[in-house]
């Protein structure tokens, strides 16, 4: 049994604790919600439990399809034991439907279908507000090697295929999502979380939003949307 030790880091939605094993850390999911790089703050009651369980479930699903992640063991409702990775300072966004910042940048209305999934890279920097970058920037400034970038792109597209199919099966359009990767024992693995905080989920029939956009856009029904996504997936809270 690994033992929880001192807190290493507190992010906007999670805390990370050291353990008695230097190769493992514990993530503890909070109910705190932020948007627009921390400008908007709030609480989504029960969100930590939903995000913990959903992220672990989806990483389990991905593992069956050969995608290695940081997931080791769910400890309780809010805490999970994960591999201690060095986070690659990139946010990778995959998009199947135009929404959010892509709609703003291109002027295309939300709901427009691109002819192929679109991969975007952002530089992880709170001070800079996570600016969009391209692969050349990542290489030129040493944020990832060419080999790592290739692996990240291949994994991101495969993750999108697996998740898009899975969510289609439960009546949800996977509009877009953000993922992060880590370095662990010389390998690139999927890290961070996959949850309604980091994905856009639309009901396939009604196009109702069932994700954090309800919080970002003050739409109400935020907690209900998170619970509905758990119900769709068949997960208990
Ligand atoms: P965007 O349209 O605002 O660029 O967001 C694209 C996707 O990435 C959406 O599913 C929400 C997710 N996302 C995060 O998880 N964290 C962030 O900081 C941002 C800006 C977006
Ligand atoms: N969580 C991010 C922040 O606080 C952004 C978002 O999810 O919209 O800025």
Short mmCIF file of C-alpha atoms and ligand atoms in Angstrom, two decimals:
data_model
loop_
_atom_site.label_atom_id
_atom_site.label_comp_id
_atom_site.label_asym_id
_atom_site.label_seq_id
_atom_site.Cartn_x
_atom_site.Cartn_y
_atom_site.Cartn_z
CA UNK A 1 0.00 0.00 0.00
CA UNK A 2 1.34 3.42 -0.92
CA UNK A 3 0.97 6.16 1.66
CA UNK A 4 -0.16 9.72 0.88
CA UNK A 5 2.56 12.29 1.72
CA UNK A 6 2.95 16.06 1.30
CA UNK A 7 1.06 18.17 -1.25
CA UNK A 8 3.24 18.84 -4.31
CA UNK A 9 0.94 21.13 -6.26
CA UNK A 10 -2.49 22.69 -6.26
CA UNK A 11 -4.07 23.45 -9.62
CA UNK A 12 -7.41 25.03 -10.47
CA UNK A 13 -9.34 21.74 -10.29
CA UNK A 14 -7.02 19.24 -8.61
CA UNK A 15 -4.42 18.80 -5.90
CA UNK A 16 -1.45 16.49 -6.33
CA UNK A 17 0.20 14.67 -3.41
CA UNK A 18 3.47 12.79 -3.17
CA UNK A 19 3.36 9.17 -2.01
CA UNK A 20 5.78 6.75 -0.38
CA UNK A 21 6.63 5.59 -3.94
CA UNK A 22 8.50 8.28 -5.94
CA UNK A 23 7.06 6.88 -9.20
CA UNK A 24 3.46 7.46 -8.06
CA UNK A 25 1.39 10.48 -7.00
CA UNK A 26 -2.20 10.92 -5.83
CA UNK A 27 -4.55 13.36 -7.58
CA UNK A 28 -7.43 14.74 -5.52
CA UNK A 29 -10.28 16.27 -7.56
CA UNK A 30 -11.90 19.48 -6.22
CA UNK A 31 -15.34 20.98 -6.85
CA UNK A 32 -13.70 24.33 -7.74
CA UNK A 33 -14.43 25.52 -11.25
CA UNK A 34 -12.69 28.28 -13.19
CA UNK A 35 -12.97 29.61 -16.70
CA UNK A 36 -11.21 32.18 -18.89
CA UNK A 37 -7.83 31.43 -17.33
CA UNK A 38 -9.12 31.72 -13.78
CA UNK A 39 -11.00 35.01 -14.28
CA UNK A 40 -14.35 33.37 -13.54
CA UNK A 41 -14.51 31.30 -10.34
CA UNK A 42 -17.19 29.08 -8.87
CA UNK A 43 -18.11 25.73 -7.41
CA UNK A 44 -19.82 22.83 -9.14
CA UNK A 45 -21.08 20.64 -6.30
CA UNK A 46 -20.03 17.02 -6.80
CA UNK A 47 -17.85 17.80 -9.84
CA UNK A 48 -14.72 16.32 -8.25
CA UNK A 49 -16.41 12.94 -7.85
CA UNK A 50 -17.80 12.98 -11.40
CA UNK A 51 -14.49 13.99 -12.99
CA UNK A 52 -12.48 11.47 -10.97
CA UNK A 53 -14.73 8.53 -11.84
CA UNK A 54 -15.39 9.52 -15.45
CA UNK A 55 -11.74 10.18 -16.23
CA UNK A 56 -10.71 6.84 -14.73
CA UNK A 57 -13.43 5.00 -16.63
CA UNK A 58 -12.43 6.59 -19.95
CA UNK A 59 -8.74 5.90 -19.39
CA UNK A 60 -9.67 2.26 -18.69
CA UNK A 61 -11.57 2.17 -21.96
CA UNK A 62 -8.59 3.66 -23.80
CA UNK A 63 -6.21 1.16 -22.18
CA UNK A 64 -8.19 -1.65 -23.82
CA UNK A 65 -7.48 0.04 -27.17
CA UNK A 66 -3.75 0.18 -26.48
CA UNK A 67 -3.53 3.77 -25.20
CA UNK A 68 -1.26 3.93 -22.17
CA UNK A 69 -2.20 6.49 -19.49
CA UNK A 70 -1.10 7.59 -16.03
CA UNK A 71 -4.06 5.77 -14.38
CA UNK A 72 -3.09 3.22 -11.72
CA UNK A 73 -5.92 2.83 -9.18
CA UNK A 74 -9.02 4.70 -8.00
CA UNK A 75 -8.55 5.15 -4.23
CA UNK A 76 -11.92 6.69 -3.36
CA UNK A 77 -14.58 9.05 -4.73
CA UNK A 78 -12.16 11.91 -5.30
CA UNK A 79 -8.65 10.44 -5.20
CA UNK A 80 -6.73 8.38 -7.73
CA UNK A 81 -3.25 6.92 -7.73
CA UNK A 82 -1.43 7.84 -10.95
CA UNK A 83 2.05 7.54 -12.43
CA UNK A 84 4.31 10.49 -11.56
CA UNK A 85 4.85 11.99 -14.99
CA UNK A 86 6.65 15.09 -16.16
CA UNK A 87 3.89 17.01 -17.96
CA UNK A 88 4.68 18.03 -21.54
CA UNK A 89 3.81 21.77 -21.56
CA UNK A 90 1.28 21.42 -24.38
CA UNK A 91 -2.51 21.32 -24.36
CA UNK A 92 -3.70 19.19 -27.26
CA UNK A 93 -7.21 19.90 -28.50
CA UNK A 94 -9.08 17.61 -30.87
CA UNK A 95 -12.19 18.96 -32.59
CA UNK A 96 -14.94 17.07 -34.43
CA UNK A 97 -17.43 19.95 -34.52
CA UNK A 98 -16.77 23.70 -34.62
CA UNK A 99 -17.42 25.32 -31.21
CA UNK A 100 -15.92 27.74 -28.71
CA UNK A 101 -12.67 29.46 -29.66
CA UNK A 102 -12.58 27.82 -33.12
CA UNK A 103 -15.94 29.36 -33.92
CA UNK A 104 -14.65 32.78 -32.75
CA UNK A 105 -11.36 32.45 -34.68
CA UNK A 106 -12.90 31.35 -37.99
CA UNK A 107 -16.34 32.98 -37.89
CA UNK A 108 -17.86 29.57 -38.64
CA UNK A 109 -21.05 29.00 -36.62
CA UNK A 110 -21.00 26.51 -33.74
CA UNK A 111 -22.13 23.14 -35.05
CA UNK A 112 -20.29 23.38 -38.41
CA UNK A 113 -18.80 19.98 -39.31
CA UNK A 114 -15.15 20.07 -40.51
CA UNK A 115 -14.23 17.55 -43.22
CA UNK A 116 -11.73 15.91 -40.82
CA UNK A 117 -10.93 16.06 -37.08
CA UNK A 118 -8.83 19.14 -36.31
CA UNK A 119 -5.83 18.93 -33.96
CA UNK A 120 -4.61 22.10 -32.25
CA UNK A 121 -1.65 22.78 -29.94
CA UNK A 122 -1.57 25.33 -27.14
CA UNK A 123 1.41 26.25 -24.96
CA UNK A 124 0.61 25.52 -21.29
CA UNK A 125 1.28 28.81 -19.54
CA UNK A 126 -1.11 30.44 -17.06
CA UNK A 127 0.80 33.76 -17.32
CA UNK A 128 0.29 33.84 -21.08
CA UNK A 129 -3.26 32.40 -21.01
CA UNK A 130 -2.33 29.20 -22.90
CA UNK A 131 -1.67 30.71 -26.37
CA UNK A 132 -2.26 28.65 -29.51
CA UNK A 133 1.02 27.53 -31.11
CA UNK A 134 2.10 25.18 -33.90
CA UNK A 135 4.45 22.17 -34.04
CA UNK A 136 7.39 24.34 -35.15
CA UNK A 137 7.07 26.46 -32.01
CA UNK A 138 7.02 23.34 -29.83
CA UNK A 139 10.16 22.01 -31.55
CA UNK A 140 12.03 25.32 -31.84
CA UNK A 141 11.58 26.17 -28.16
CA UNK A 142 12.23 22.65 -26.87
CA UNK A 143 8.76 21.99 -25.44
CA UNK A 144 8.72 18.55 -27.11
CA UNK A 145 11.00 16.57 -29.43
CA UNK A 146 10.02 15.63 -32.99
CA UNK A 147 9.54 12.03 -31.89
CA UNK A 148 7.38 13.05 -28.93
CA UNK A 149 5.23 15.28 -31.15
CA UNK A 150 4.68 12.44 -33.60
CA UNK A 151 3.63 10.11 -30.77
CA UNK A 152 1.36 12.78 -29.27
CA UNK A 153 -0.38 13.42 -32.59
CA UNK A 154 -0.87 9.69 -33.30
CA UNK A 155 -2.20 9.07 -29.78
CA UNK A 156 -4.49 12.12 -29.85
CA UNK A 157 -6.12 11.02 -33.12
CA UNK A 158 -6.57 7.45 -31.85
CA UNK A 159 -8.01 8.71 -28.54
CA UNK A 160 -10.45 10.84 -30.53
CA UNK A 161 -11.56 7.86 -32.64
CA UNK A 162 -12.12 5.64 -29.59
CA UNK A 163 -13.93 8.29 -27.51
CA UNK A 164 -16.04 9.60 -30.41
CA UNK A 165 -17.32 6.07 -31.12
CA UNK A 166 -17.93 5.33 -27.45
CA UNK A 167 -19.91 8.54 -26.86
CA UNK A 168 -21.89 8.11 -30.08
CA UNK A 169 -23.07 4.79 -28.60
CA UNK A 170 -24.59 6.59 -25.59
CA UNK A 171 -26.24 9.35 -27.62
CA UNK A 172 -23.56 12.00 -27.18
CA UNK A 173 -21.66 14.00 -29.81
CA UNK A 174 -18.04 14.42 -28.72
CA UNK A 175 -17.64 17.96 -30.06
CA UNK A 176 -14.08 18.61 -28.86
CA UNK A 177 -11.75 17.92 -25.95
CA UNK A 178 -8.42 18.87 -24.41
CA UNK A 179 -5.82 16.32 -23.35
CA UNK A 180 -2.34 16.47 -21.88
CA UNK A 181 0.57 14.07 -22.05
CA UNK A 182 3.40 13.19 -19.68
CA UNK A 183 6.86 11.67 -19.86
CA UNK A 184 7.22 8.52 -17.78
CA UNK A 185 10.25 6.23 -17.85
CA UNK A 186 11.18 7.39 -21.36
CA UNK A 187 7.66 7.05 -22.78
CA UNK A 188 4.88 9.47 -23.66
CA UNK A 189 1.62 8.56 -21.91
CA UNK A 190 -1.80 10.17 -21.58
CA UNK A 191 -2.07 12.22 -18.34
CA UNK A 192 -4.33 14.78 -16.63
CA UNK A 193 -8.10 14.14 -16.97
CA UNK A 194 -10.90 13.55 -19.49
CA UNK A 195 -14.16 14.91 -18.06
CA UNK A 196 -16.99 17.39 -18.66
CA UNK A 197 -14.44 20.07 -17.61
CA UNK A 198 -12.23 19.23 -20.57
CA UNK A 199 -14.67 18.00 -23.22
CA UNK A 200 -17.69 19.41 -25.03
CA UNK A 201 -20.57 16.93 -24.93
CA UNK A 202 -23.77 17.62 -26.88
CA UNK A 203 -26.85 15.40 -26.78
CA UNK A 204 -26.90 13.83 -30.25
CA UNK A 205 -30.60 14.50 -30.81
CA UNK A 206 -31.35 17.79 -29.02
CA UNK A 207 -27.77 19.23 -29.15
CA UNK A 208 -28.23 20.21 -25.50
CA UNK A 209 -24.88 21.06 -23.88
CA UNK A 210 -23.86 18.59 -21.14
CA UNK A 211 -20.49 19.98 -20.07
CA UNK A 212 -18.62 22.91 -18.50
CA UNK A 213 -19.87 25.34 -21.16
CA UNK A 214 -23.01 25.59 -18.99
CA UNK A 215 -20.75 27.13 -16.29
CA UNK A 216 -18.61 29.20 -18.69
CA UNK A 217 -21.71 30.68 -20.34
CA UNK A 218 -23.92 31.03 -17.22
CA UNK A 219 -26.54 28.70 -18.67
CA UNK A 220 -27.64 27.10 -15.37
CA UNK A 221 -28.19 23.37 -14.89
CA UNK A 222 -24.45 22.79 -14.49
CA UNK A 223 -24.58 20.03 -11.84
CA UNK A 224 -27.46 18.36 -13.68
CA UNK A 225 -25.38 18.16 -16.86
CA UNK A 226 -22.46 16.48 -15.05
CA UNK A 227 -24.85 13.94 -13.44
CA UNK A 228 -26.56 13.28 -16.79
CA UNK A 229 -23.19 12.46 -18.37
CA UNK A 230 -22.49 9.94 -15.58
CA UNK A 231 -25.91 8.39 -16.19
CA UNK A 232 -25.30 8.13 -19.95
CA UNK A 233 -22.00 6.36 -19.39
CA UNK A 234 -23.61 4.06 -16.81
CA UNK A 235 -21.44 5.18 -13.90
CA UNK A 236 -22.59 5.44 -10.28
CA UNK A 237 -21.68 8.45 -8.12
P1 LIG B 1 -12.00 26.18 -26.72
O1 LIG B 1 -13.04 26.12 -27.77
O2 LIG B 1 -12.30 27.18 -25.64
O3 LIG B 1 -10.63 26.37 -27.30
O4 LIG B 1 -11.99 24.77 -25.98
C1 LIG B 1 -11.80 23.56 -26.69
C2 LIG B 1 -11.92 22.38 -25.73
O5 LIG B 1 -10.89 22.36 -24.78
C3 LIG B 1 -13.22 22.36 -24.94
O6 LIG B 1 -13.69 21.01 -24.88
C4 LIG B 1 -12.84 22.81 -23.56
C5 LIG B 1 -11.40 22.39 -23.45
N1 LIG B 1 -10.58 23.32 -22.68
C6 LIG B 1 -9.95 22.90 -21.52
O7 LIG B 1 -10.10 21.76 -21.11
N2 LIG B 1 -9.18 23.80 -20.85
C7 LIG B 1 -8.98 25.07 -21.25
O8 LIG B 1 -8.27 25.82 -20.58
C8 LIG B 1 -9.64 25.50 -22.46
C9 LIG B 1 -9.48 26.90 -22.96
C10 LIG B 1 -10.42 24.59 -23.14
N1 LIG B 2 -10.12 25.83 -16.71
C1 LIG B 2 -9.61 26.89 -17.51
C2 LIG B 2 -9.43 28.16 -16.72
O1 LIG B 2 -9.67 28.36 -15.60
C3 LIG B 2 -10.40 27.23 -18.73
C4 LIG B 2 -11.68 26.56 -19.12
O2 LIG B 2 -11.89 25.38 -18.86
O3 LIG B 2 -12.49 27.23 -19.76
O4 LIG B 2 -9.08 29.11 -17.26
#
